[in-house]
PDB file of C-alpha atoms in Angstrom:
ATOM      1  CA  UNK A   1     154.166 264.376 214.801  1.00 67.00           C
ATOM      2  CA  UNK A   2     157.842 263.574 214.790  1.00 82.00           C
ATOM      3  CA  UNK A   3     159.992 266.351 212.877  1.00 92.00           C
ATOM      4  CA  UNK A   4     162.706 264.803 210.532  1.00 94.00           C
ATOM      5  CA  UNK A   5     165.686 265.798 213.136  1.00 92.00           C
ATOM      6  CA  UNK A   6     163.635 264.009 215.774  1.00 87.00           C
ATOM      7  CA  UNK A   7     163.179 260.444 213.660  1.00 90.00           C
ATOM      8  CA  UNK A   8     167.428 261.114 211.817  1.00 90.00           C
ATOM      9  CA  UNK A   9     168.308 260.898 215.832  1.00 82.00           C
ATOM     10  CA  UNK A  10     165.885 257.812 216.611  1.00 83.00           C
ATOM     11  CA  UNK A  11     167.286 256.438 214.115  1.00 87.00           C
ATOM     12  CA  UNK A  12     170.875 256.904 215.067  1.00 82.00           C
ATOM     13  CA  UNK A  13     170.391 255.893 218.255  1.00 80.00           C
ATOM     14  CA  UNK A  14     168.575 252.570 217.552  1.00 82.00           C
ATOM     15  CA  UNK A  15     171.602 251.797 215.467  1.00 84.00           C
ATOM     16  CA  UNK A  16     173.642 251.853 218.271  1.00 80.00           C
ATOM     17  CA  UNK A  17     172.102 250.814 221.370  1.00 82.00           C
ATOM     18  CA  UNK A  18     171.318 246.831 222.338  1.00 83.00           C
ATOM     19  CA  UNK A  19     170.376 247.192 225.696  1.00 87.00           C
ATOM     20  CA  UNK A  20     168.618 249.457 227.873  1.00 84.00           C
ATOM     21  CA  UNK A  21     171.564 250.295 229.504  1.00 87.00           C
ATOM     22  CA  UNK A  22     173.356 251.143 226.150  1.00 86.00           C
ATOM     23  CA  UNK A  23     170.328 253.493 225.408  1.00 84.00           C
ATOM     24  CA  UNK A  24     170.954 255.038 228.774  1.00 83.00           C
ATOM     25  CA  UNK A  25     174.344 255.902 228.103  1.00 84.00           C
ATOM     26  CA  UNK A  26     174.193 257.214 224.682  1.00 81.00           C
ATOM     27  CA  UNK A  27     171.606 259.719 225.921  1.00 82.00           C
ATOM     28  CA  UNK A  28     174.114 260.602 228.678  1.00 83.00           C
ATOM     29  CA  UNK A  29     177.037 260.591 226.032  1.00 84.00           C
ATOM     30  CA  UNK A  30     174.964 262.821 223.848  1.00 81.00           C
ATOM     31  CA  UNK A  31     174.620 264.998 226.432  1.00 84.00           C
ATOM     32  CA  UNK A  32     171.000 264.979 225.804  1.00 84.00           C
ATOM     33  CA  UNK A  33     170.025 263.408 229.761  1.00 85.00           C
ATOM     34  CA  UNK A  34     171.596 266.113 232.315  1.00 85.00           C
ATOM     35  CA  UNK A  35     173.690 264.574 234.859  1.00 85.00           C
ATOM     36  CA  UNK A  36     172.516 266.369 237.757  1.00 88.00           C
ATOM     37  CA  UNK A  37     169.310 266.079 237.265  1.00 88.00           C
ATOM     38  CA  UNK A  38     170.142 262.314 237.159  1.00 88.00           C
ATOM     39  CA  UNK A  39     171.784 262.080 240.165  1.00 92.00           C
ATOM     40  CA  UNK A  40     168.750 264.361 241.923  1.00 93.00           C
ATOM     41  CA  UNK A  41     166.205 262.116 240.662  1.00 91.00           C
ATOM     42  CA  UNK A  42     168.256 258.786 241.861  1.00 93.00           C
ATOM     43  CA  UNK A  43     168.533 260.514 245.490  1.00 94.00           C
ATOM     44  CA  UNK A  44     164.740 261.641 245.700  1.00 92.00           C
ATOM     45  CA  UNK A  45     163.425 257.791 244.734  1.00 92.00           C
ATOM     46  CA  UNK A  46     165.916 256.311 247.164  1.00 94.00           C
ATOM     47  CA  UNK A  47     164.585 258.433 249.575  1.00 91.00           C
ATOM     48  CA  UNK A  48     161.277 257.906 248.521  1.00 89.00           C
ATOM     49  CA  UNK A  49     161.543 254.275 248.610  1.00 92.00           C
ATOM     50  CA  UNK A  50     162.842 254.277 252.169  1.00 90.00           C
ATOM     51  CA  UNK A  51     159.563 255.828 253.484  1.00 82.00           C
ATOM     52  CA  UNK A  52     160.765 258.579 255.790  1.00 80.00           C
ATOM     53  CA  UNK A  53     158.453 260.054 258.425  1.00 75.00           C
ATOM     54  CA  UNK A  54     157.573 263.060 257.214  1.00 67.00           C
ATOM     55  CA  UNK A  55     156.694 266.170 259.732  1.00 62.00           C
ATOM     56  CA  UNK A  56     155.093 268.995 257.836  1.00 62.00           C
ATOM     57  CA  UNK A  57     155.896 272.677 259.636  1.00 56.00           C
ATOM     58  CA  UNK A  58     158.455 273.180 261.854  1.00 53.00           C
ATOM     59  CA  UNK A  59     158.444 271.781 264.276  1.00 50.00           C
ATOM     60  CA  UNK A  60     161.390 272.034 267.479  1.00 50.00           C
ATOM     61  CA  UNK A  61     161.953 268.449 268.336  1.00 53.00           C
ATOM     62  CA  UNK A  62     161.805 264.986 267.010  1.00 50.00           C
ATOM     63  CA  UNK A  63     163.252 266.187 263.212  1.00 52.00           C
ATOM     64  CA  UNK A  64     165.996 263.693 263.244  1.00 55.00           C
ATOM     65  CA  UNK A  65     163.568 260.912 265.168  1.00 60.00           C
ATOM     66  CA  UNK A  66     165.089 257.240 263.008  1.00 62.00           C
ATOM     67  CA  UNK A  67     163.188 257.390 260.155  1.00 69.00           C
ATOM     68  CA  UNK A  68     163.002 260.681 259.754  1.00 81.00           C
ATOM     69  CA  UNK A  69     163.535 262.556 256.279  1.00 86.00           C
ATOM     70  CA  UNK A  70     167.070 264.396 257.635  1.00 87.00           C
ATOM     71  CA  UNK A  71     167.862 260.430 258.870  1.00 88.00           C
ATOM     72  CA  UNK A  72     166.466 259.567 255.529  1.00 91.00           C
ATOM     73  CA  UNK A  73     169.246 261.715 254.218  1.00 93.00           C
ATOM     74  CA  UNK A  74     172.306 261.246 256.020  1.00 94.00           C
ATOM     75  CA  UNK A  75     171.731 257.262 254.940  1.00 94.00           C
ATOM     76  CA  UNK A  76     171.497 258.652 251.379  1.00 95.00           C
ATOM     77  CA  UNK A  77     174.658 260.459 251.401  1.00 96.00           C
ATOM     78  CA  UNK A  78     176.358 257.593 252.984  1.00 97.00           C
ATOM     79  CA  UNK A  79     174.866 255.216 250.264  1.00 97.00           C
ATOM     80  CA  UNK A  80     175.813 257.444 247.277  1.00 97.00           C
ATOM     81  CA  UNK A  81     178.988 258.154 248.929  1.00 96.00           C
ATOM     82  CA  UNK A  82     178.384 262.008 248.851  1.00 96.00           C
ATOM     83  CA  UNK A  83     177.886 264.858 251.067  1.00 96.00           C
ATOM     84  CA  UNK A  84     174.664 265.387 253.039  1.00 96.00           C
ATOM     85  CA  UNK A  85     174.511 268.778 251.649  1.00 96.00           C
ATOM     86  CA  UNK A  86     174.629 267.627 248.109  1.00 96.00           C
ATOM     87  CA  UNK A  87     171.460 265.306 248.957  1.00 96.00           C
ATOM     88  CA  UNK A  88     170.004 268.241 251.082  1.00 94.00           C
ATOM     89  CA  UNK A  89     170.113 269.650 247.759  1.00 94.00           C
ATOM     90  CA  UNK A  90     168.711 267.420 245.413  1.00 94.00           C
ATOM     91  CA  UNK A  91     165.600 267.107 248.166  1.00 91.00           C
ATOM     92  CA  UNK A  92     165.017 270.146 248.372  1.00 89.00           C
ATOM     93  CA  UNK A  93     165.775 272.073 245.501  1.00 90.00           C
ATOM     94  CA  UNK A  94     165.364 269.626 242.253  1.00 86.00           C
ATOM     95  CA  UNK A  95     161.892 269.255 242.938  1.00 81.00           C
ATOM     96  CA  UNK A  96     161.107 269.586 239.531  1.00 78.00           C
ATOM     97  CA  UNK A  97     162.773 266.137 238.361  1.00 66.00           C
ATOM     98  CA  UNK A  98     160.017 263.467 240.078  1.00 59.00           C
ATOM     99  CA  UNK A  99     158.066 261.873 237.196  1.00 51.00           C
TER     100      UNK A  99
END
């Protein structure tokens, strides 16, 4: 059941948005999408999509094997043009953001 702030803002925003891409950034205007969250949940399904090897514990060698998830990364933060810690971050830390 929609609350009458919830269908005023629908409303508003169906006024002024075309395109999905308009409706994208009048959420991001409004302030109502959180930018880093973005940006964590951009890195994590480029990752994803690349299909890293994953090695579960810890082990001593063969972590940064091509393909691996650290690999995965340092291609990430030369694709987004960032630094690997900031994509060490979003993996690791905004786990929260995956739908």
């Amino acid at each position: 059941m929609e609350t009458t702030y919830e269908k005023e803002l629908f409303r508003q925003i169906r006024e002024s948005v075309q395109t999905p891409e308009d409706l994208f950034a009048r959420l991001a205007e409004l302030r109502i999408l959180d930018e880093t969250r973005m940006r964590a949940l951009a890195v994590r399904e480029w990752i994803k999509q690349q299909n890293p090897v994953l090695i579960h514990g810890r082990p001593k060698k063969g972590i940064c094997r091509p393909n691996g998830v650290v690999d995965t990364m340092w291609q990430a933060a030369e694709h987004f043009k960032c630094s690997f810690e900031a994509i060490r971050k979003y993996w690791y830390y905004y786990t929260d953001v995956n739908f």
